[in-house]
Coordinates of C-alpha atoms in Angstrom, one line a residue:
Chain H
M1435 CA 151.9 85.1 41.7
N1436 CA 154.9 85.1 39.5
E1437 CA 158.0 87.4 39.7
Q1438 CA 161.0 88.1 37.6
S1439 CA 163.4 90.6 37.1
R1440 CA 164.1 91.0 33.2
E1441 CA 166.6 93.8 33.6
E1442 CA 168.5 95.0 36.6
Q1443 CA 166.4 97.8 37.4
S1444 CA 162.8 96.5 37.4
L1445 CA 160.8 94.2 39.3
F1446 CA 157.5 92.5 37.8
L1447 CA 154.8 91.3 40.0
E1448 CA 151.9 89.4 38.7
F1449 CA 148.6 88.8 40.5
P1450 CA 145.5 86.6 39.2
L1451 CA 142.2 88.0 40.1
E1452 CA 138.9 86.1 40.4
S1453 CA 135.4 87.4 40.0
L1454 CA 133.3 87.5 43.3
D1455 CA 136.3 86.1 45.3
F1456 CA 135.5 88.2 48.2
M1457 CA 137.6 86.0 50.5
R1458 CA 140.7 86.9 48.8
A1459 CA 139.6 90.5 48.0
G1460 CA 142.6 92.9 48.9
E1461 CA 145.3 90.3 48.8
A1462 CA 147.0 91.3 45.7
S1463 CA 146.9 95.2 46.8
S1464 CA 148.2 94.1 50.5
E1465 CA 151.0 91.9 49.0
L1466 CA 152.0 94.8 47.0
K1467 CA 151.9 97.2 50.0
Q1468 CA 154.3 95.0 51.7
R1469 CA 156.7 94.5 48.7
L1470 CA 157.0 98.5 48.4
K1471 CA 157.6 99.1 52.2
K1472 CA 160.4 96.5 51.9
L1473 CA 161.6 98.0 48.9
G1474 CA 161.9 101.2 51.0
V1475 CA 159.5 103.3 48.9
K1476 CA 158.4 106.5 50.7
P1477 CA 155.4 105.6 52.9
E1478 CA 153.2 108.4 51.1
L1479 CA 153.6 106.6 47.8
V1480 CA 153.2 103.1 49.3
R1481 CA 149.7 104.4 50.6
R1482 CA 148.6 105.9 47.4
A1483 CA 149.7 102.7 45.3
A1484 CA 148.2 100.5 47.6
I1485 CA 144.9 102.2 47.5
A1486 CA 144.8 102.5 44.0
A1487 CA 145.7 98.8 43.6
Y1488 CA 142.9 97.8 46.0
E1489 CA 140.4 99.9 44.0
A1490 CA 141.4 98.5 40.8
E1491 CA 141.5 94.9 42.4
M1492 CA 138.2 95.4 43.7
N1493 CA 136.7 96.7 40.6
V1494 CA 137.7 93.5 38.7
I1495 CA 136.4 91.2 41.6
I1496 CA 132.9 93.1 41.6
H1497 CA 132.6 93.6 38.0
A1498 CA 134.6 91.4 35.7
R1499 CA 134.7 87.8 35.1
K1500 CA 138.5 87.4 35.6
G1501 CA 141.6 89.5 35.5
T1502 CA 145.1 90.3 36.3
M1503 CA 147.1 92.8 38.1
R1504 CA 150.4 93.3 36.8
V1505 CA 152.8 95.7 38.4
E1506 CA 156.3 96.9 37.1
I1507 CA 158.4 98.8 39.4
T1508 CA 161.4 100.9 38.4
P1509 CA 163.4 103.0 40.7
A1510 CA 161.5 105.9 38.5
R1511 CA 157.9 105.0 38.7
L1512 CA 155.5 102.2 39.5
L1513 CA 153.3 101.0 36.8
I1514 CA 150.1 99.1 37.7
L1515 CA 148.4 97.6 35.0
V1516 CA 145.0 95.9 35.7
E1517 CA 143.2 93.9 32.6
D1518 CA 139.8 92.3 32.8
E1519 CA 137.4 90.3 30.9
G1520 CA 134.3 91.6 31.7
P1521 CA 131.3 93.9 30.9
G1522 CA 133.5 96.9 30.2
I1523 CA 132.6 100.4 31.1
I1524 CA 130.0 102.0 28.6
D1525 CA 130.6 105.7 29.5
I1526 CA 134.1 106.3 31.1
E1527 CA 133.2 110.0 32.1
Q1528 CA 130.3 109.1 33.9
A1529 CA 131.9 106.1 35.8
M1530 CA 134.6 108.4 36.7
Q1531 CA 132.1 110.5 38.9
E1532 CA 132.0 110.2 42.5
G1533 CA 128.8 107.9 43.4
F1534 CA 128.2 106.6 40.1
S1535 CA 128.1 102.8 40.6
T1536 CA 126.6 99.7 38.3
A1537 CA 127.0 97.4 41.1
S1538 CA 124.2 95.2 42.1
Q1539 CA 122.2 95.6 45.3
A1540 CA 123.9 92.3 46.5
I1541 CA 127.5 93.8 46.2
R1542 CA 126.2 96.9 47.9
E1543 CA 125.0 94.8 50.8
L1544 CA 128.5 93.5 51.2
G1545 CA 129.6 97.0 51.6
F1546 CA 131.2 97.5 48.3
G1547 CA 130.1 99.4 45.1
A1548 CA 129.9 102.9 46.4
G1549 CA 131.0 104.2 43.1
M1550 CA 134.2 105.9 44.5
G1551 CA 136.6 103.4 43.0
L1552 CA 137.8 105.2 40.0
S1553 CA 137.9 108.7 41.4
N1554 CA 139.8 107.1 44.3
I1555 CA 142.2 105.7 41.8
K1556 CA 142.7 109.0 39.8
R1557 CA 143.2 110.9 43.1
C1558 CA 146.2 108.3 44.0
A1559 CA 147.6 108.1 40.6
D1560 CA 150.2 110.4 38.7
D1561 CA 148.5 109.4 35.6
L1562 CA 145.6 107.1 34.8
V1563 CA 144.7 105.7 31.4
I1564 CA 141.4 103.8 31.1
Q1565 CA 140.6 101.8 28.0
S1566 CA 137.4 99.9 27.9
T1567 CA 135.4 97.8 25.1
P1568 CA 132.0 97.0 26.2
D1569 CA 131.1 93.3 26.6
Q1570 CA 134.8 92.6 26.4
G1571 CA 136.7 94.2 29.1
T1572 CA 138.6 96.9 30.9
R1573 CA 142.4 98.0 30.9
L1574 CA 143.6 100.2 33.7
Q1575 CA 146.9 101.7 33.5
I1576 CA 148.0 103.6 36.8
T1577 CA 151.5 105.5 37.0
I1578 CA 152.8 106.6 40.3
N1579 CA 156.1 108.4 40.1
I1580 CA 158.8 107.4 42.5
E1581 CA 161.9 109.4 41.5
K1582 CA 160.2 112.8 40.8
S1583 CA 158.6 112.6 44.3
D1584 CA 162.1 113.0 46.0
R1585 CA 162.1 109.6 47.5
Chain B
M490 CA 176.4 98.2 71.4
S491 CA 172.9 98.9 69.9
I492 CA 171.4 102.2 69.8
Y493 CA 168.2 100.6 71.0
Y494 CA 167.4 99.9 74.6
H495 CA 165.1 96.5 75.1
S496 CA 163.5 95.4 78.3
V497 CA 162.9 92.1 76.7
R498 CA 166.0 90.0 77.1
L499 CA 167.2 86.3 76.5
D500 CA 168.4 84.0 79.1
R501 CA 170.9 81.9 77.0
E502 CA 171.1 79.1 79.7
K503 CA 167.3 78.6 79.3
C504 CA 166.8 79.0 75.6
K505 CA 166.6 75.6 73.8
G506 CA 166.5 77.1 70.4
C507 CA 162.9 76.0 69.6
V508 CA 160.8 77.9 67.3
N509 CA 158.0 79.2 69.3
C510 CA 158.9 82.8 69.8
I511 CA 160.0 83.3 66.0
K512 CA 156.6 82.4 64.8
K513 CA 154.9 84.8 67.3
C514 CA 156.9 87.9 66.7
P515 CA 154.9 90.4 64.8
T516 CA 157.7 92.1 63.5
E517 CA 159.8 89.0 62.6
A518 CA 162.6 90.2 64.6
I519 CA 163.9 86.8 66.0
R520 CA 166.1 84.3 64.4
V521 CA 167.6 81.3 66.0
R522 CA 171.3 81.2 65.6
R523 CA 173.7 78.8 67.1
G524 CA 170.9 77.3 69.1
K525 CA 169.6 80.8 70.8
A526 CA 166.7 83.0 69.8
E527 CA 168.5 86.3 68.9
I528 CA 166.4 89.4 68.8
N529 CA 166.9 92.0 66.1
E530 CA 167.3 95.1 68.2
E531 CA 166.1 97.4 65.2
K532 CA 162.9 95.6 64.7
C533 CA 161.9 94.6 68.3
I534 CA 159.3 96.6 69.7
D535 CA 159.2 95.1 73.3
C536 CA 155.7 93.8 73.1
G537 CA 156.5 90.7 75.1
E538 CA 154.9 88.2 72.6
C539 CA 158.1 86.1 72.7
I540 CA 158.0 86.0 76.4
R541 CA 154.3 84.6 76.4
A542 CA 155.3 82.1 73.7
C543 CA 158.3 80.7 75.3
P544 CA 157.9 77.2 76.8
N545 CA 161.4 77.5 78.9
Q546 CA 161.0 80.7 80.3
A547 CA 164.1 81.9 78.4
K548 CA 162.7 85.4 77.5
Y549 CA 162.2 87.7 80.4
V550 CA 161.5 91.4 81.0
E551 CA 164.4 93.4 82.6
T552 CA 162.8 95.5 85.4
D553 CA 164.4 97.5 88.1
S554 CA 164.4 96.1 91.7
L555 CA 162.9 97.4 94.9
E556 CA 166.3 98.0 96.0
M557 CA 166.4 101.0 93.9
L558 CA 164.2 102.7 96.5
K559 CA 167.2 103.2 98.9
S560 CA 169.0 105.4 96.4
Y561 CA 166.4 108.2 97.0
R562 CA 165.3 110.3 100.0
C563 CA 161.8 110.1 98.9
S564 CA 160.3 107.4 96.8
V565 CA 156.8 107.5 94.9
A566 CA 155.1 104.5 93.7
L567 CA 152.9 105.0 90.5
P568 CA 150.5 102.0 90.6
P569 CA 148.7 101.7 87.2
P570 CA 144.8 101.1 87.0
S571 CA 145.4 97.3 85.8
L572 CA 147.0 96.5 89.2
F573 CA 143.6 97.0 91.1
G574 CA 141.7 94.7 88.8
H575 CA 144.6 92.0 90.1
M576 CA 143.8 92.4 94.0
R577 CA 141.8 89.2 95.3
A578 CA 138.2 89.9 96.2
T579 CA 138.7 93.4 94.9
V580 CA 140.2 94.9 97.8
P581 CA 139.1 98.9 98.0
P582 CA 141.9 101.1 96.2
D583 CA 142.5 103.1 99.4
Q584 CA 143.9 99.9 101.2
V585 CA 145.9 99.0 98.0
L586 CA 147.7 102.4 98.1
S587 CA 148.4 102.2 102.0
A588 CA 149.8 98.7 101.7
L589 CA 151.9 100.1 98.9
T590 CA 153.5 102.6 101.7
D591 CA 153.9 99.4 103.8
I592 CA 156.4 97.9 101.5
G593 CA 158.5 100.9 101.5
F594 CA 157.3 103.4 99.2
D595 CA 157.2 106.8 101.1
S596 CA 154.2 108.0 98.8
V597 CA 151.8 106.9 96.0
F598 CA 150.3 108.6 93.1
E599 CA 147.8 106.9 90.8
V600 CA 148.5 106.7 87.2
A601 CA 144.7 106.8 87.0
V602 CA 144.7 110.3 88.0
G603 CA 147.3 111.0 85.0
A604 CA 144.3 109.0 83.0
D605 CA 141.8 111.6 84.0
V606 CA 144.1 114.4 83.1
V607 CA 144.9 113.1 79.7
S608 CA 141.3 112.2 79.1
S609 CA 140.0 115.7 79.4
E610 CA 143.1 117.0 77.3
I611 CA 142.1 114.6 74.5
K612 CA 138.2 115.8 74.7
R613 CA 139.8 119.4 74.4
L614 CA 141.6 118.6 71.6
F615 CA 139.1 117.1 69.7
R616 CA 136.4 119.6 70.4
S617 CA 138.9 122.5 69.4
G618 CA 139.4 120.9 66.1
E619 CA 143.2 120.8 67.0
I620 CA 143.1 117.2 66.1
S621 CA 140.7 115.3 63.9
G622 CA 140.3 111.7 63.3
P623 CA 141.3 108.9 62.8
I624 CA 143.7 109.4 65.8
I625 CA 145.3 106.2 67.4
S626 CA 145.9 106.3 71.3
S627 CA 149.5 106.9 72.3
A628 CA 148.8 104.9 75.7
C629 CA 150.2 101.5 74.6
P630 CA 154.1 102.1 73.9
A631 CA 154.2 98.7 72.0
V632 CA 151.4 100.0 69.6
V633 CA 153.3 103.1 69.1
R634 CA 156.4 101.3 68.3
L635 CA 154.7 98.8 66.0
I636 CA 153.4 101.8 64.1
Q637 CA 157.1 103.1 63.8
V638 CA 158.5 99.8 62.7
R639 CA 155.5 98.6 60.5
F640 CA 153.5 101.4 59.6
P641 CA 155.5 104.5 59.4
D642 CA 152.9 106.3 57.2
L643 CA 150.7 106.3 60.4
T644 CA 153.2 108.0 62.9
G645 CA 151.4 111.2 62.1
R646 CA 148.1 109.7 63.2
V647 CA 149.4 109.0 67.2
M648 CA 147.7 111.1 69.5
P649 CA 150.2 113.8 70.1
L650 CA 149.9 113.6 74.1
S651 CA 152.2 112.2 76.6
P652 CA 150.6 108.9 78.1
P653 CA 148.8 108.7 81.4
T654 CA 151.9 107.0 83.2
E655 CA 154.3 110.1 82.2
V656 CA 151.8 112.6 83.3
A657 CA 151.2 111.0 86.6
A658 CA 154.8 111.0 87.3
Q659 CA 155.1 114.5 86.3
L660 CA 152.2 115.6 88.5
A661 CA 153.7 113.3 91.5
R662 CA 157.2 115.0 91.0
Q663 CA 155.5 118.4 91.2
E664 CA 153.6 117.3 94.2
M665 CA 156.4 116.0 96.2
L666 CA 158.6 119.1 95.4
S667 CA 156.2 121.4 96.9
R668 CA 155.3 119.2 99.9
L669 CA 158.8 118.5 100.7
G670 CA 160.7 121.3 99.5
C671 CA 163.6 119.1 98.6
A672 CA 165.7 118.9 95.6
A673 CA 164.6 117.0 92.4
G674 CA 167.2 114.6 92.7
D675 CA 166.1 113.6 95.9
I676 CA 162.6 112.2 94.9
G677 CA 162.5 108.7 93.0
I678 CA 159.3 108.0 90.9
F679 CA 158.7 104.4 90.5
F680 CA 156.2 103.0 88.0
L681 CA 154.6 99.6 88.7
T682 CA 154.7 98.1 85.3
P683 CA 152.7 95.6 84.1
C684 CA 154.5 94.7 80.7
A685 CA 157.9 95.0 79.1
A686 CA 156.8 97.7 76.6
K687 CA 156.4 100.1 79.5
V688 CA 159.7 99.7 80.8
T689 CA 161.2 100.4 77.6
S690 CA 159.2 103.5 77.5
V691 CA 160.8 104.6 80.7
K692 CA 164.4 103.9 79.7
A693 CA 163.9 104.9 76.2
P694 CA 160.6 106.8 75.5
V695 CA 159.4 106.9 71.9
S696 CA 159.0 110.8 72.0
G697 CA 162.6 111.2 72.7
I698 CA 161.6 113.3 75.6
P699 CA 163.3 111.9 78.8
S700 CA 161.0 110.1 81.0
N701 CA 159.9 111.6 84.5
I702 CA 160.0 107.9 85.9
D703 CA 163.3 107.1 87.7
G704 CA 162.6 103.2 87.8
A705 CA 160.1 100.5 86.4
I706 CA 159.6 97.9 89.0
G707 CA 157.6 94.9 87.7
V708 CA 154.5 94.3 89.4
H709 CA 155.3 90.5 89.9
Q710 CA 158.0 91.7 92.1
I711 CA 155.5 93.4 94.6
Y712 CA 152.4 91.0 94.5
P713 CA 153.7 88.7 97.2
Q714 CA 154.4 91.7 99.8
L715 CA 151.6 93.6 98.7
N716 CA 149.2 90.8 99.5
R717 CA 150.9 90.3 102.7
C718 CA 150.6 94.0 103.6
L719 CA 147.2 94.0 102.9
K720 CA 146.2 91.5 105.6
K721 CA 147.9 93.6 108.0
P722 CA 147.1 97.2 109.6
H723 CA 148.6 99.9 107.7
Q724 CA 151.2 102.4 109.1
K725 CA 149.7 105.0 106.8
L726 CA 146.2 105.6 105.5
L727 CA 146.0 106.9 102.1
K728 CA 143.0 108.0 100.0
S729 CA 142.4 107.1 96.4
L730 CA 141.8 110.1 94.2
A731 CA 141.1 107.9 91.2
S732 CA 137.9 108.2 89.2
G733 CA 135.8 105.4 87.6
S734 CA 136.9 106.6 84.3
G735 CA 140.6 106.9 85.0
M736 CA 140.6 103.4 86.5
A737 CA 138.8 102.0 83.5
W738 CA 142.0 102.8 81.3
G739 CA 143.5 99.7 82.6
I740 CA 140.8 97.6 80.5
S741 CA 140.4 97.5 76.6
G742 CA 137.8 99.9 75.8
G743 CA 138.1 102.0 78.9
E744 CA 140.1 104.9 77.1
R745 CA 137.3 105.7 74.6
L746 CA 134.8 105.5 77.4
A747 CA 136.7 107.9 79.4
V748 CA 137.1 110.1 76.3
G749 CA 133.4 109.9 75.4
L750 CA 133.8 110.0 71.5
E751 CA 131.1 108.7 69.4
N752 CA 133.3 107.2 66.7
Y753 CA 135.8 104.8 67.8
L754 CA 137.2 101.5 67.4
V755 CA 138.6 99.5 70.1
V756 CA 141.2 96.8 69.4
D757 CA 143.5 94.7 71.7
G758 CA 146.0 91.9 70.9
I759 CA 149.1 92.9 69.0
H760 CA 147.9 90.6 65.8
N761 CA 144.5 92.1 65.9
V762 CA 146.1 95.8 66.0
I763 CA 148.2 95.0 63.0
S764 CA 145.0 94.0 61.0
V765 CA 143.1 97.1 61.9
L766 CA 146.4 99.5 61.2
E767 CA 146.4 97.5 57.9
E768 CA 142.8 98.8 57.0
L769 CA 143.6 102.3 58.4
E770 CA 146.6 102.4 56.2
M771 CA 144.3 101.5 53.3
G772 CA 141.9 104.4 54.2
H773 CA 139.1 101.9 55.0
L774 CA 138.4 103.4 58.5
G775 CA 136.4 106.5 57.4
G776 CA 134.1 108.0 60.0
I777 CA 136.2 106.9 62.7
D778 CA 137.7 109.5 65.3
F779 CA 139.5 107.6 67.8
I780 CA 141.3 104.2 67.8
E781 CA 142.2 102.5 71.0
A782 CA 144.7 100.0 70.2
Q783 CA 146.5 97.7 72.9
A784 CA 149.0 95.1 72.2
C785 CA 147.8 92.9 75.1
T786 CA 144.6 90.9 75.1
G787 CA 142.0 92.6 77.4
G788 CA 144.3 95.7 77.7
C789 CA 146.7 96.4 80.7
V790 CA 144.9 94.0 82.7
G791 CA 146.5 91.6 80.4
G792 CA 149.9 92.7 80.8
Y793 CA 152.5 89.8 81.2
L794 CA 153.7 90.4 84.6
H795 CA 150.4 90.5 86.2
A796 CA 149.1 87.9 88.7
L797 CA 145.5 86.9 87.9
N798 CA 143.8 85.6 84.8
T799 CA 143.5 88.6 82.5
F800 CA 139.5 88.1 82.0
V801 CA 138.9 87.6 85.9
A802 CA 141.0 90.8 86.4
R803 CA 139.1 92.8 83.7
V804 CA 135.6 91.8 85.3
Q805 CA 137.1 93.0 88.7
L806 CA 138.3 96.3 87.4
R807 CA 135.3 97.0 85.3
K808 CA 133.2 96.5 88.7
L809 CA 135.4 98.6 90.5
A810 CA 135.3 101.6 88.0
R811 CA 131.7 101.4 88.1
E812 CA 131.4 101.4 91.9
L813 CA 133.8 104.2 92.0
D814 CA 131.7 106.2 89.4
K815 CA 128.5 105.7 91.3
K816 CA 130.1 106.3 94.7
K817 CA 131.5 109.8 94.3
S818 CA 129.2 112.7 94.2
P819 CA 129.8 115.1 91.1
S820 CA 131.3 117.9 93.5
E821 CA 133.5 115.3 95.1
K822 CA 134.6 114.0 91.7
Q823 CA 135.5 117.6 90.7
H824 CA 137.4 118.2 93.9
S825 CA 139.6 115.3 93.2
Q826 CA 140.4 116.2 89.9
L827 CA 140.4 120.2 89.9
A828 CA 143.9 120.3 91.2
W829 CA 145.4 118.3 88.4
L830 CA 143.3 119.1 85.4
D831 CA 144.7 122.5 84.4
C832 CA 148.1 121.0 84.3
Q833 CA 150.0 120.8 81.0
V834 CA 150.0 117.5 79.2
P835 CA 153.3 117.4 77.4
R836 CA 152.9 117.1 73.4
I837 CA 154.8 114.5 71.7
T838 CA 155.7 113.5 68.3
V839 CA 156.5 110.0 66.9
Q840 CA 158.9 109.5 64.0
P841 CA 159.2 106.5 61.9
R842 CA 162.0 103.9 62.8
Q843 CA 163.9 103.8 59.6
I844 CA 164.6 100.1 58.8
V845 CA 166.5 99.1 55.8
Y846 CA 164.9 95.6 54.6
L847 CA 166.7 94.8 52.0
D848 CA 168.9 97.9 50.8
T849 CA 169.2 101.6 51.0
D850 CA 169.4 101.7 47.3
I851 CA 166.0 101.0 45.6
N852 CA 167.8 99.5 42.6
K853 CA 169.9 96.9 44.8
A854 CA 166.8 96.5 46.8
M855 CA 164.8 95.7 43.7
I856 CA 167.5 93.0 42.5
K857 CA 167.4 91.5 45.9
M858 CA 163.8 91.2 46.3
A859 CA 163.7 89.5 42.7
D860 CA 166.6 87.0 44.0
A861 CA 164.4 86.4 47.2
E862 CA 161.6 85.4 45.2
R863 CA 163.6 83.0 43.1
V864 CA 165.1 81.5 46.1
A865 CA 161.7 81.4 47.9
Q866 CA 160.6 79.4 44.8
L867 CA 163.2 76.6 45.8
L868 CA 162.1 76.3 49.4
P869 CA 159.3 74.1 50.7
G870 CA 156.8 76.7 51.8
L871 CA 156.0 74.8 54.8
D872 CA 157.1 77.5 57.1
C873 CA 158.4 74.8 59.7
G874 CA 161.2 77.3 61.3
A875 CA 163.8 74.8 61.6
C876 CA 166.1 77.1 59.7
G877 CA 165.8 79.6 62.5
A878 CA 163.8 81.9 60.4
P879 CA 159.9 82.4 61.0
N880 CA 159.0 81.4 57.5
C881 CA 160.1 80.4 54.1
K882 CA 159.9 84.0 52.9
A883 CA 162.1 85.3 55.5
L884 CA 164.8 82.5 55.0
A885 CA 164.6 83.7 51.3
E886 CA 165.4 87.2 52.2
D887 CA 168.0 86.3 54.8
I888 CA 169.7 84.3 52.0
V889 CA 169.7 87.0 49.7
L890 CA 171.2 89.3 52.6
G891 CA 173.9 86.9 53.1
K892 CA 172.6 86.1 56.7
A893 CA 171.6 82.4 55.9
K894 CA 172.4 79.7 53.5
E895 CA 170.1 77.7 51.2
T896 CA 171.2 74.5 53.1
D897 CA 169.9 76.1 56.3
C898 CA 166.6 74.5 54.9
I899 CA 166.5 70.9 56.2
F900 CA 164.5 70.1 53.2
V901 CA 167.0 71.6 50.5
L902 CA 169.8 69.9 52.6
R903 CA 168.1 66.5 52.3
E904 CA 167.6 66.7 48.6
R905 CA 171.3 67.9 48.1
I906 CA 172.4 64.8 50.1
M907 CA 170.3 62.7 48.0
D908 CA 171.4 63.8 44.8
L909 CA 174.9 63.4 46.2
S910 CA 174.4 59.9 47.5
L911 CA 173.0 59.0 44.0
H912 CA 176.1 60.6 42.4
V913 CA 178.2 58.5 44.9
Y914 CA 176.3 55.5 44.2
D915 CA 176.7 55.8 40.6
L916 CA 180.3 56.3 40.9
A917 CA 180.7 53.2 43.1
K918 CA 179.5 51.0 40.3
I919 CA 182.2 52.1 37.9
R920 CA 184.7 49.6 37.8
P921 CA 188.2 50.1 36.7
P922 CA 189.1 48.3 33.4
A923 CA 191.7 46.0 35.3
M924 CA 189.1 44.6 37.7
N925 CA 186.7 41.6 37.2
Q926 CA 183.4 42.9 36.1
P927 CA 180.1 41.8 38.1
G928 CA 178.9 38.4 36.8
G929 CA 182.0 36.4 37.5
E930 CA 185.3 35.3 35.9
G931 CA 185.7 35.5 32.1
S932 CA 182.0 37.0 31.5
E933 CA 182.0 39.8 28.9
S934 CA 179.9 42.8 29.8

């Protein structure tokens, strides 16, 4: 994980994500959660950010070859950017539906791939932008507002 | 003076400044400074992990003494269920209660009875839909304080009921008042505590509602006398009113049995509790209604002040609970509880403990976090604790907060000395022009 502050008022975190690395699954979002708590971000926002980050992290681990999660925190908002190299999402609208999943049987047997990930992210995010190119990869941009929510 | 009361104390004489306790603290509340393990009062939850970790018995629980009984006209002992698991060869509860009056208590009221009352109230709240899962038990005060400090978002998930200890104290006081007709101040209610966490909940309750308990006496103080009195005939013969399920509250898993919910999760040991709360916070515990979490391994039988091995006591208490459940006919069981069951269990709400980790201003906090990360890169990452902080990351934060210096790290210090000595060596090699150069007289360099 690398971290640097470019300006005075923003903080960058970066987490590499590996395909099928279930041993370390959830570490990036857990680390993000600890950081946000230490910064004094409101508990409700910490929870939403952690859940959204967890689902996005798991999506990369389950579906993609590899990816990164980058987080930019400013006093106004939290931006979680998850980019991966992988199969991409063919029909985003369909993928957003609860219960829709392309996860393999093996993944489901591990208790993942229930098809709730993207809809969960949408519920937690103030804004969600999904861009995907089949056979190339997916880019998720999750925004959670800090300032407006009367921290 | 701090605004927080703590029952976990440091004996400065005995503390050698080793790093055992700082490593075990679940809230990273301890730093070794000037050779002594100092506790951050804001972060300490009085779980007692540092007491267990200390090889020098420098950490101890401050409990009240039996001397306190003299200040009251009438003293009542509140023995916790776990106490009965620590009696050698499983002495019948009646005997234990009678022996407690022999050591000087005027009366005894079992916490297990309070547990029965709380159990039935928990059942009622779930049935009526007043609460819905996942709800975390409020019985272990160390767990409740852990939630206040580390999981502020979960404070609303704590069972909104006073724990059995408090309910028992309230019932004991009511009973004594009606029986003796004396002033409330004449009655002293004493909880026989197995741990530090419960002493703190008597002196400074998490709910903010003043405790009904006047003193918390460590069970370790009464075991010697109790065991002596158990061997002799008793002056008074008391009868235990506790049910098997009330007694079972003393063991991890006993509370959920008493409450009888289908979808539960039982966890004990503070570090295990943390991992479960992390999961809960992430919303991963769907379908769970009730979480029974206890800071001590094995539940209250694992309390630090108890006498026997936790696992031996657990087996004994489980056996006793089963026997009690079998022995009492349903009508008798009802009889023993009826009088109490319609009593009001006080409601509690738990608020987060506002802890400032880096700065109250998020801008400044962000700058400090980035600085701490830069400092952490310079540290060896061995988490040796020699600097007095539990790990390199904690030291980095302490440095950024001005509470420590980079050279507190012996590895950084050693590097600095190395750099300095090389520099000194280089300087030593330089000779002034007037001096003879190495290689002898007349030689040119």
